[in-house]
Short mmCIF file of C-alpha atoms in Angstrom, two decimals:
data_model
loop_
_atom_site.label_atom_id
_atom_site.label_comp_id
_atom_site.label_asym_id
_atom_site.label_seq_id
_atom_site.Cartn_x
_atom_site.Cartn_y
_atom_site.Cartn_z
CA UNK A 6 29.51 15.92 -3.71
CA UNK A 7 28.08 19.54 -4.57
CA UNK A 8 25.51 20.39 -2.21
CA UNK A 9 22.35 21.54 -4.51
CA UNK A 10 19.67 22.68 -2.31
CA UNK A 11 16.81 25.63 -3.12
CA UNK A 12 17.54 29.16 -1.81
CA UNK A 13 14.14 30.16 -1.76
CA UNK A 14 11.87 28.85 1.18
CA UNK A 15 9.11 26.93 -0.62
CA UNK A 16 10.71 23.41 -0.65
CA UNK A 17 7.23 21.65 -1.49
CA UNK A 18 7.41 23.49 -5.11
CA UNK A 19 10.62 22.08 -5.41
CA UNK A 20 9.33 18.92 -4.51
CA UNK A 21 6.80 18.85 -6.59
CA UNK A 22 8.51 20.00 -9.65
CA UNK A 23 10.98 16.92 -8.84
CA UNK A 24 8.11 14.35 -8.76
CA UNK A 25 6.45 15.76 -11.68
CA UNK A 26 9.60 15.55 -13.75
CA UNK A 27 9.79 11.88 -12.16
CA UNK A 28 6.62 11.14 -13.41
CA UNK A 29 7.27 12.22 -17.02
CA UNK A 30 10.91 10.47 -17.23
CA UNK A 31 9.04 7.40 -16.28
CA UNK A 32 6.24 7.62 -18.82
CA UNK A 33 3.62 8.57 -16.56
CA UNK A 34 1.26 11.25 -17.23
CA UNK A 35 1.41 13.98 -14.27
CA UNK A 36 -1.36 15.90 -16.03
CA UNK A 37 -4.87 15.55 -16.85
CA UNK A 38 -5.59 15.93 -20.61
CA UNK A 39 -8.21 18.77 -21.98
CA UNK A 40 -10.26 15.27 -23.14
CA UNK A 41 -10.37 14.51 -19.45
CA UNK A 42 -11.38 17.71 -18.24
CA UNK A 43 -14.28 18.16 -21.08
CA UNK A 44 -15.75 14.80 -20.03
CA UNK A 45 -15.55 16.09 -16.05
CA UNK A 46 -17.51 19.01 -16.72
CA UNK A 47 -20.21 16.48 -18.12
CA UNK A 48 -20.12 14.89 -14.65
CA UNK A 49 -21.92 16.58 -12.16
CA UNK A 50 -22.77 14.59 -9.11
CA UNK A 51 -22.60 10.78 -8.21
CA UNK A 52 -24.25 7.96 -9.88
CA UNK A 53 -27.80 7.79 -9.11
CA UNK A 54 -28.00 4.17 -10.99
CA UNK A 55 -30.96 2.30 -9.78
CA UNK A 56 -32.34 -1.28 -9.98
CA UNK A 57 -33.26 -4.52 -8.70
CA UNK A 58 -29.73 -5.80 -7.93
CA UNK A 59 -28.46 -3.29 -6.01
CA UNK A 60 -29.61 -3.92 -2.65
CA UNK A 61 -30.06 -1.01 0.04
CA UNK A 62 -27.77 -1.39 2.93
CA UNK A 63 -27.77 2.05 3.96
CA UNK A 64 -29.13 1.40 7.46
CA UNK A 65 -25.57 -0.60 8.47
CA UNK A 66 -23.08 0.44 10.80
CA UNK A 67 -20.38 0.89 7.75
CA UNK A 68 -17.39 2.95 8.60
CA UNK A 69 -13.81 3.97 6.95
CA UNK A 70 -10.33 4.04 8.38
CA UNK A 71 -7.44 5.23 6.35
CA UNK A 72 -4.89 7.84 6.93
CA UNK A 73 -5.76 11.02 8.65
CA UNK A 74 -5.26 12.80 5.02
CA UNK A 75 -6.85 10.11 2.68
CA UNK A 76 -10.01 11.51 0.93
CA UNK A 77 -10.07 8.82 -1.96
CA UNK A 78 -11.97 6.20 0.30
CA UNK A 79 -12.43 3.02 -1.39
CA UNK A 80 -13.61 0.56 0.99
CA UNK A 81 -15.88 0.48 4.12
CA UNK A 82 -16.44 -2.55 6.30
CA UNK A 83 -19.33 -3.87 8.92
CA UNK A 84 -19.78 -6.86 10.57
CA UNK A 85 -22.52 -8.95 12.00
CA UNK A 86 -22.02 -11.77 14.93
CA UNK A 87 -23.71 -15.06 14.07
CA UNK A 88 -24.60 -17.85 16.30
CA UNK A 89 -21.82 -20.44 17.63
CA UNK A 90 -19.24 -17.63 17.41
CA UNK A 91 -19.24 -17.35 13.81
CA UNK A 92 -19.06 -13.42 12.42
CA UNK A 93 -20.10 -12.12 9.09
CA UNK A 94 -18.14 -9.46 7.70
CA UNK A 95 -19.13 -6.98 4.80
CA UNK A 96 -16.47 -4.96 2.87
CA UNK A 97 -17.81 -2.34 0.79
CA UNK A 98 -15.82 -1.27 -2.39
CA UNK A 99 -16.71 1.95 -4.39
CA UNK A 100 -18.40 1.26 -7.49
CA UNK A 101 -16.20 3.53 -9.86
CA UNK A 102 -17.25 2.27 -13.16
CA UNK A 103 -20.54 3.48 -12.79
CA UNK A 104 -19.06 6.77 -13.75
CA UNK A 105 -15.82 5.70 -15.38
CA UNK A 106 -16.65 3.47 -18.67
CA UNK A 107 -14.24 2.30 -20.60
CA UNK A 108 -13.15 4.19 -23.82
CA UNK A 109 -13.68 7.36 -22.47
CA UNK A 110 -10.44 9.56 -21.85
CA UNK A 111 -10.90 9.17 -18.17
CA UNK A 112 -10.79 5.49 -18.39
CA UNK A 113 -7.68 6.14 -20.85
CA UNK A 114 -5.28 8.05 -18.15
CA UNK A 115 -6.17 5.70 -15.62
CA UNK A 116 -5.32 2.85 -17.55
CA UNK A 117 -1.95 4.59 -18.79
CA UNK A 118 -0.98 5.71 -15.27
CA UNK A 119 -2.45 2.24 -13.70
CA UNK A 120 -1.98 3.67 -10.23
CA UNK A 121 -2.04 7.01 -8.13
CA UNK A 122 1.11 8.12 -7.15
CA UNK A 123 1.49 9.57 -3.67
CA UNK A 124 4.62 11.69 -3.07
CA UNK A 125 5.26 14.05 -0.43
CA UNK A 126 4.31 17.26 -2.24
CA UNK A 127 2.21 16.42 -4.64
CA UNK A 128 -0.73 13.84 -5.18
CA UNK A 129 -1.20 12.43 -8.74
CA UNK A 130 -4.41 10.64 -8.48
CA UNK A 131 -5.22 8.06 -11.10
CA UNK A 132 -8.94 9.69 -11.52
CA UNK A 133 -9.82 13.68 -11.50
CA UNK A 134 -9.88 14.32 -8.28
CA UNK A 135 -13.74 15.44 -8.50
CA UNK A 136 -13.98 11.53 -9.04
CA UNK A 137 -11.89 9.99 -6.68
CA UNK A 138 -12.42 12.33 -3.62
CA UNK A 139 -16.10 12.96 -4.27
CA UNK A 140 -18.29 11.64 -6.80
CA UNK A 141 -17.04 7.79 -6.43
CA UNK A 142 -15.36 8.19 -3.05
CA UNK A 143 -17.35 6.61 0.27
CA UNK A 144 -17.53 9.86 2.07
CA UNK A 145 -18.86 10.29 5.54
CA UNK A 146 -22.62 11.15 5.44
CA UNK A 147 -23.09 10.58 1.34
CA UNK A 148 -25.05 7.61 0.15
CA UNK A 149 -22.93 5.55 -2.62
CA UNK A 150 -22.75 2.95 -4.70
CA UNK A 151 -20.53 -0.05 -4.25
CA UNK A 152 -19.53 -4.03 -4.59
CA UNK A 153 -20.01 -5.63 -1.25
CA UNK A 154 -18.01 -8.70 -0.62
CA UNK A 155 -19.63 -10.59 2.15
CA UNK A 156 -17.75 -13.33 4.24
CA UNK A 157 -18.82 -15.28 6.78
CA UNK A 158 -15.87 -16.82 9.52
CA UNK A 159 -16.29 -19.61 12.01
CA UNK A 160 -15.19 -19.28 15.69
CA UNK A 161 -11.70 -19.96 14.53
CA UNK A 162 -11.25 -17.64 11.72
CA UNK A 163 -11.73 -19.90 8.76
CA UNK A 164 -13.72 -18.83 5.68
CA UNK A 165 -17.00 -20.76 5.61
CA UNK A 166 -18.48 -18.59 2.67
CA UNK A 167 -18.30 -15.69 0.70
CA UNK A 168 -20.51 -13.67 -2.20
CA UNK A 169 -20.70 -10.92 -3.98
CA UNK A 170 -23.30 -8.21 -4.72
CA UNK A 171 -23.99 -4.23 -5.24
CA UNK A 172 -25.36 -2.11 -2.89
CA UNK A 173 -25.94 1.07 -1.86
CA UNK A 174 -24.47 1.96 1.43
CA UNK A 175 -23.74 4.82 3.61
CA UNK A 176 -20.43 5.57 5.48
CA UNK A 177 -21.37 6.60 9.22
CA UNK A 178 -17.91 6.97 10.50
CA UNK A 179 -14.72 8.59 8.72
CA UNK A 180 -12.11 7.30 10.89
CA UNK A 181 -8.13 7.27 10.86
CA UNK A 182 -5.92 4.36 11.67
CA UNK A 183 -3.73 6.02 14.72
CA UNK A 184 -6.52 7.25 16.53
CA UNK A 185 -8.43 3.93 16.16
CA UNK A 186 -5.10 2.23 17.19
CA UNK A 187 -4.88 4.23 19.96
CA UNK A 188 -7.96 3.19 21.62
CA UNK A 189 -8.16 -0.48 20.54
CA UNK A 190 -4.76 -0.43 22.37
CA UNK A 191 -5.85 1.38 25.39
CA UNK A 192 -3.77 4.41 24.77
CA UNK A 193 -6.37 6.83 23.87
CA UNK A 194 -10.43 7.81 23.68
CA UNK A 195 -12.87 6.54 21.03
CA UNK A 196 -12.43 8.95 18.28
CA UNK A 197 -15.37 11.49 17.87
CA UNK A 198 -16.55 10.14 14.76
CA UNK A 199 -17.14 7.14 16.07
CA UNK A 200 -18.60 8.36 19.56
CA UNK A 201 -21.34 10.03 17.37
CA UNK A 202 -22.59 6.71 16.30
CA UNK A 203 -24.39 3.90 18.64
CA UNK A 204 -23.06 0.93 18.63
CA UNK A 205 -19.84 2.03 16.41
CA UNK A 206 -17.64 1.08 19.37
CA UNK A 207 -18.96 -2.65 19.51
CA UNK A 208 -18.41 -2.82 16.28
CA UNK A 209 -14.85 -1.73 16.10
CA UNK A 210 -14.48 -3.94 18.89
CA UNK A 211 -15.98 -7.43 17.03
CA UNK A 212 -13.80 -6.25 13.41
CA UNK A 213 -10.54 -5.94 15.60
CA UNK A 214 -11.13 -9.57 17.23
CA UNK A 215 -11.57 -11.42 13.73
CA UNK A 216 -8.70 -9.46 12.07
CA UNK A 217 -6.38 -10.65 14.79
CA UNK A 218 -7.58 -14.32 14.17
CA UNK A 219 -7.34 -13.67 10.59
CA UNK A 220 -3.47 -12.68 10.82
CA UNK A 221 -3.04 -15.19 13.15
CA UNK A 222 -4.07 -17.99 10.84
CA UNK A 223 -1.65 -16.33 8.28
CA UNK A 224 1.02 -16.42 10.15
CA UNK A 225 0.48 -20.09 10.82
CA UNK A 226 0.59 -20.79 7.55
CA UNK A 227 3.91 -18.67 6.81
CA UNK A 228 2.73 -15.24 6.00
CA UNK A 229 5.90 -12.65 6.28
CA UNK A 230 5.91 -9.72 8.48
CA UNK A 231 8.52 -7.01 8.02
CA UNK A 232 9.34 -3.79 9.23
CA UNK A 233 11.03 -1.44 6.84
CA UNK A 234 11.30 2.35 7.41
CA UNK A 235 9.95 4.66 4.83
CA UNK A 236 9.79 8.24 6.44
CA UNK A 237 7.03 10.71 5.24
CA UNK A 238 7.98 14.37 4.79
CA UNK A 239 6.60 16.77 7.39
CA UNK A 240 6.00 20.23 6.22
CA UNK A 241 5.45 23.30 8.28
CA UNK A 242 3.79 25.82 5.79
CA UNK A 243 6.05 24.77 2.35
CA UNK A 244 9.36 23.70 4.11
CA UNK A 245 10.24 20.34 4.98
CA UNK A 246 10.74 19.97 8.78
CA UNK A 247 10.87 16.26 9.89
CA UNK A 248 10.66 12.97 8.66
CA UNK A 249 7.72 10.63 9.91
CA UNK A 250 7.97 6.63 10.14
CA UNK A 251 4.27 5.26 10.36
CA UNK A 252 4.08 2.73 12.87
CA UNK A 253 1.96 -0.64 12.15
CA UNK A 254 -0.64 -0.45 14.39
CA UNK A 255 -3.62 -2.72 15.12
CA UNK A 256 -6.18 -0.39 13.04
CA UNK A 257 -4.14 -0.93 9.81
CA UNK A 258 -3.80 -4.64 10.86
CA UNK A 259 -7.29 -4.77 10.62
CA UNK A 260 -7.80 -3.07 7.90
CA UNK A 261 -5.25 -5.16 5.95
CA UNK A 262 -6.46 -8.13 6.97
CA UNK A 263 -9.88 -7.50 5.75
CA UNK A 264 -8.48 -6.17 2.41
CA UNK A 265 -6.63 -9.46 2.08
CA UNK A 266 -9.76 -11.65 2.67
CA UNK A 267 -11.77 -9.56 0.24
CA UNK A 268 -9.18 -10.01 -1.96
CA UNK A 269 -9.39 -13.41 -1.80
CA UNK A 270 -12.83 -13.68 -2.28
CA UNK A 271 -12.95 -11.64 -5.46
CA UNK A 272 -10.53 -14.07 -6.72
CA UNK A 273 -12.62 -17.24 -5.89
CA UNK A 274 -15.80 -15.56 -7.09
CA UNK A 275 -14.76 -14.89 -10.49
CA UNK A 276 -13.22 -18.33 -10.82
CA UNK A 277 -16.23 -19.58 -9.48
CA UNK A 278 -18.11 -17.74 -12.64
CA UNK A 279 -15.53 -19.05 -15.29
CA UNK A 280 -14.06 -15.58 -15.48
CA UNK A 281 -10.22 -15.14 -16.21
CA UNK A 282 -9.02 -12.35 -14.04
CA UNK A 283 -5.94 -10.30 -13.04
CA UNK A 284 -3.92 -12.05 -9.55
CA UNK A 285 -1.46 -10.12 -7.64
CA UNK A 286 1.44 -12.67 -7.00
CA UNK A 287 4.73 -12.81 -5.65
CA UNK A 288 6.64 -15.73 -6.75
CA UNK A 289 8.73 -18.30 -4.39
CA UNK A 290 11.96 -16.20 -4.09
CA UNK A 291 14.75 -17.30 -7.06
CA UNK A 292 17.21 -15.65 -4.83
CA UNK A 293 16.25 -18.22 -1.53
CA UNK A 294 19.83 -18.99 -1.22
CA UNK A 295 20.90 -15.69 -0.76
CA UNK A 296 18.36 -15.65 1.89
CA UNK A 297 19.46 -19.05 2.93
CA UNK A 298 23.12 -17.20 3.43
CA UNK A 299 22.54 -14.47 5.08
CA UNK A 300 20.62 -16.37 7.79
CA UNK A 301 23.76 -18.18 8.23
CA UNK A 302 25.77 -15.28 8.96
CA UNK A 303 23.47 -14.64 11.75
CA UNK A 304 24.16 -18.08 13.03
CA UNK A 305 20.54 -19.24 11.93
CA UNK A 306 19.39 -22.29 9.52
CA UNK A 307 17.09 -22.41 6.93
CA UNK A 308 15.87 -25.12 4.49
CA UNK A 309 17.83 -25.72 1.13
CA UNK A 310 14.36 -24.92 -0.69
CA UNK A 311 12.37 -21.65 -0.61
CA UNK A 312 9.83 -21.98 2.98
CA UNK A 313 7.80 -19.06 4.03
CA UNK A 314 7.27 -20.67 7.31
CA UNK A 315 10.88 -21.13 8.29
CA UNK A 316 11.56 -17.60 6.84
CA UNK A 317 8.87 -16.06 8.91
CA UNK A 318 9.93 -18.15 12.31
CA UNK A 319 13.29 -16.78 11.10
CA UNK A 320 12.08 -13.21 11.20
CA UNK A 321 10.50 -13.74 14.29
CA UNK A 322 13.82 -14.43 16.14
CA UNK A 323 15.70 -12.00 14.42
CA UNK A 324 12.82 -9.00 15.53
CA UNK A 325 13.32 -10.42 19.36
CA UNK A 326 17.25 -10.66 18.87
CA UNK A 327 17.86 -7.43 17.06
CA UNK A 328 15.23 -4.68 17.03
CA UNK A 329 17.73 -1.92 16.17
CA UNK A 330 19.09 -4.03 12.77
CA UNK A 331 15.45 -5.53 12.08
CA UNK A 332 14.28 -3.24 10.03
CA UNK A 333 17.30 -3.16 7.57
CA UNK A 334 17.43 -6.80 7.62
CA UNK A 335 13.61 -6.75 6.68
CA UNK A 336 14.75 -4.52 3.64
CA UNK A 337 17.38 -6.73 2.15
CA UNK A 338 14.93 -10.05 2.31
CA UNK A 339 12.03 -7.86 0.66
CA UNK A 340 14.50 -7.22 -1.81
CA UNK A 341 15.70 -10.43 -2.15
CA UNK A 342 12.48 -11.83 -2.57
CA UNK A 343 11.40 -9.80 -5.89
CA UNK A 344 8.53 -7.36 -6.89
CA UNK A 345 4.82 -8.31 -6.60
CA UNK A 346 3.51 -8.33 -10.27
CA UNK A 347 0.38 -9.14 -12.01
CA UNK A 348 -0.48 -12.47 -13.69
CA UNK A 349 -3.92 -13.59 -15.89
CA UNK A 350 -5.78 -16.57 -13.53
CA UNK A 351 -7.72 -18.86 -15.52
CA UNK A 352 -10.29 -20.95 -14.33
CA UNK A 353 -8.61 -24.53 -13.50
CA UNK A 354 -5.11 -23.27 -13.50
CA UNK A 355 -3.04 -24.01 -10.32
CA UNK A 356 -2.08 -20.67 -9.81
CA UNK A 357 1.00 -18.75 -8.65
CA UNK A 358 0.30 -17.11 -5.10
CA UNK A 359 1.66 -14.56 -3.09
CA UNK A 360 4.82 -16.14 -1.20
CA UNK A 361 4.66 -12.98 1.47
CA UNK A 362 0.68 -13.30 2.10
CA UNK A 363 0.72 -17.13 2.11
CA UNK A 364 -2.26 -17.00 -0.05
CA UNK A 365 -3.01 -18.53 -3.66
CA UNK A 366 -5.65 -16.75 -5.09
CA UNK A 367 -5.62 -12.91 -4.81
CA UNK A 368 -6.97 -10.34 -7.06
CA UNK A 369 -6.44 -6.41 -6.22
CA UNK A 370 -10.30 -5.71 -5.94
CA UNK A 371 -10.24 -3.18 -3.03
CA UNK A 372 -8.60 0.43 -4.36
CA UNK A 373 -10.48 1.24 -7.88
CA UNK A 374 -10.11 4.83 -7.25
CA UNK A 375 -6.43 3.90 -6.86
CA UNK A 376 -5.16 1.14 -8.75
CA UNK A 377 -6.33 0.26 -12.53
CA UNK A 378 -6.05 -3.36 -11.94
CA UNK A 379 -9.08 -2.99 -8.93
CA UNK A 380 -11.28 -0.97 -11.62
CA UNK A 381 -10.69 -3.82 -14.04
CA UNK A 382 -11.90 -6.77 -11.17
CA UNK A 383 -14.80 -4.24 -10.28
CA UNK A 384 -15.98 -4.68 -14.39
CA UNK A 385 -15.30 -8.25 -14.30
CA UNK A 386 -17.46 -8.76 -11.43
CA UNK A 387 -20.37 -6.62 -12.36
CA UNK A 388 -20.58 -8.61 -15.63
CA UNK A 389 -20.31 -11.96 -13.81
CA UNK A 390 -23.29 -11.07 -11.37
CA UNK A 391 -25.28 -10.44 -14.48
CA UNK A 392 -24.52 -13.46 -16.74
CA UNK A 393 -22.70 -11.15 -19.25
CA UNK A 394 -19.70 -12.35 -20.98
CA UNK A 395 -16.45 -10.72 -19.81
CA UNK A 396 -15.46 -7.24 -20.18
CA UNK A 397 -11.53 -8.54 -21.34
CA UNK A 398 -10.29 -11.08 -23.43
CA UNK A 399 -7.22 -13.44 -22.38
CA UNK A 400 -5.25 -11.45 -24.51
CA UNK A 401 -6.18 -8.11 -23.07
CA UNK A 402 -5.67 -9.37 -19.45
CA UNK A 403 -2.59 -10.76 -20.41
CA UNK A 404 -1.64 -7.46 -21.70
CA UNK A 405 -2.90 -5.31 -18.95
CA UNK A 406 -0.63 -7.96 -16.66
CA UNK A 407 2.32 -6.85 -17.67
CA UNK A 408 1.30 -3.02 -18.42
CA UNK A 409 0.31 -2.56 -14.73
CA UNK A 410 3.13 -4.32 -13.47
CA UNK A 411 5.42 -2.03 -15.49
CA UNK A 412 3.91 1.02 -14.38
CA UNK A 413 3.36 0.42 -10.95
CA UNK A 414 7.15 -0.39 -10.54
CA UNK A 415 7.71 3.31 -11.96
CA UNK A 416 5.52 4.62 -9.86
CA UNK A 417 7.05 3.54 -6.83
CA UNK A 418 10.43 4.74 -8.55
CA UNK A 419 8.90 7.92 -8.26
CA UNK A 420 7.62 7.55 -4.94
CA UNK A 421 10.99 6.53 -3.82
CA UNK A 422 13.02 9.18 -5.57
CA UNK A 423 10.76 12.04 -3.73
CA UNK A 424 11.35 10.78 -0.37
CA UNK A 425 15.07 11.04 -0.50
CA UNK A 426 14.64 14.14 -2.37
CA UNK A 427 12.93 15.22 0.91
CA UNK A 428 15.17 13.55 3.11
CA UNK A 429 18.36 15.38 1.04
CA UNK A 430 16.16 18.71 1.21
CA UNK A 431 16.05 18.12 5.23
CA UNK A 432 19.58 17.77 5.84
CA UNK A 433 20.67 20.67 2.87
CA UNK A 434 21.33 23.14 6.42
CA UNK A 435 23.44 20.55 8.16
CA UNK A 436 26.43 20.16 5.91
CA UNK A 437 29.02 19.43 8.55
CA UNK A 438 26.72 17.77 10.99
CA UNK A 439 27.89 14.52 12.73
CA UNK A 440 25.23 11.32 13.34
CA UNK A 441 25.05 8.27 14.96
CA UNK A 442 24.65 5.66 11.85
CA UNK A 443 24.24 1.81 10.89
CA UNK A 444 26.02 0.08 7.70
CA UNK A 445 22.91 -1.06 6.25
CA UNK A 446 24.75 -2.19 2.63
CA UNK A 447 28.32 -3.27 1.70
CA UNK A 448 29.13 -4.54 -1.73
CA UNK A 449 30.69 -3.57 -4.67
CA UNK A 450 27.98 -1.00 -5.62
CA UNK A 451 29.02 0.72 -2.35
CA UNK A 452 28.64 0.93 1.42
CA UNK A 453 25.43 2.42 2.61
CA UNK A 454 24.26 4.06 5.89
CA UNK A 455 21.35 4.76 7.83
CA UNK A 456 21.32 8.03 10.31
CA UNK A 457 18.83 7.05 13.08
CA UNK A 458 17.80 10.41 13.75
CA UNK A 459 16.50 11.86 11.30
CA UNK A 460 15.97 8.39 9.56
CA UNK A 461 17.41 8.79 6.46
CA UNK A 462 19.74 6.87 4.37
CA UNK A 463 22.89 7.64 2.35
CA UNK A 464 26.16 6.66 0.57
CA UNK A 465 29.47 6.24 2.72
CA UNK A 466 31.95 7.98 0.18
CA UNK A 467 35.24 8.20 2.53
CA UNK A 468 36.21 5.87 5.00
CA UNK A 469 34.30 2.93 4.01
CA UNK A 470 36.67 0.32 3.72
CA UNK A 471 35.98 -3.08 5.78
CA UNK A 472 32.70 -2.49 7.39
CA UNK A 473 29.97 -4.94 7.14
CA UNK A 474 26.15 -4.53 7.47
CA UNK A 475 25.05 -4.07 11.12
CA UNK A 476 27.98 -2.37 12.16
CA UNK A 477 27.40 0.83 13.95
CA UNK A 478 29.54 3.86 13.18
CA UNK A 479 29.93 7.83 13.47
CA UNK A 480 29.27 9.79 10.13
CA UNK A 481 29.55 13.19 8.70
CA UNK A 482 27.19 14.83 6.66
CA UNK A 483 29.53 15.77 3.55
CA UNK A 484 26.73 17.14 0.95
CA UNK A 485 23.59 16.25 -0.84
CA UNK A 486 22.33 16.54 -4.36
CA UNK A 487 18.19 17.41 -3.69
CA UNK A 488 17.04 16.51 -7.27
CA UNK A 489 18.75 13.01 -7.08
CA UNK A 490 18.28 12.34 -3.73
CA UNK A 491 21.96 11.61 -2.92
CA UNK A 492 23.33 12.36 0.46
CA UNK A 493 26.56 11.63 1.00
CA UNK A 494 28.35 10.82 4.44
CA UNK A 495 32.28 10.23 5.59
CA UNK A 496 33.68 8.20 8.75
CA UNK A 497 34.13 10.22 11.69
CA UNK A 498 34.78 7.55 14.61
#
């Protein structure tokens, strides 16, 4: 492979151009049209909509927990302890629909891309930044309209009731995953934003406690827990200097469980109102027997028919038995399970369900600033609340399901291509260096290895004969192709 790396120091600009071209190649729009800009010029502030159906919940101790650099805040949460160990959880979702109406140029752009695309060098937001990071974002200290899902769980973590309504909310503390997790796990201090709000510490403890109960119950039902390595480029100025792997921690688990519960409650709410809706599903793996074969090579036995409980038990055992190879096993199983997709769910239908999460009714509803299906769900819920007809026909929802599935897949490919390009860029100056690695794939399509440090994957183009997945080896970097994200190694045992 010929090494192709930029000569100038602005790695960020090169990656941004790669990302933009990848967007265009896949039919995604990297820039907003003049019509969108014209509409944005007429939106000068957050919505000031009022009404008897909008509750004022600004006195509650709402908080957000997201990535350190997140600015498009879609959800807040707050809890209330009830009698006999029960707990009420409220999750507020940004009311994006109050400013983004169907038939507008802004909505048309969101409909085309269907999601925000996050790459190392540049974010391509689904909505103009002034909306997604300001006017509709649930920013700290700023009252915002929202759709609230109210859920009551008993002492065992079973959902006993849920409802939804519109409300005005106020984010009291903008928090980040890693610092909250360190505090929850006893490894760090309570974040300053939480310390500044009386009672926020007990709020976070209560939310963490119920989240862990919800997590345990899902795993009992067969929810799958993987560990895949997706390294994020770290910049020093405009230069890529390292790759950082995000750790799954208690704070991420907290938000994950609340979002799963909210998405289930949204699905049940719309079904109860007689509305068809979009559901996110992962079907039972068609290539289950291939998963069975992989387990067999590791001395494990899985049943001949798809069984999420058996698969989760297998994954738990392998994580303990071989933690070094577990990320690669996780990635293999994820690929064999197949991608998630959107489908239309009609009242009274059996539903496909989400194999990986071990839930049946699951609507994407929690990120309308970032995902178009969530904005659709928000519009459906608002119509259902006032007894209005559905704003989307079944035919429209069917078309949306197919379109959103395709566009989300293309967005994932853009993000993956830029991650690979960033890895190649990082290694461009290290041609000839040797690394410890592990074989992650060996088939007719080629042999692939993962280097332990930095955490990158590439192709073994010399000396690949006879290797099996999981074997460790020493490799030499032969070359990279930054635009294509190719990294080539040779065996050097």
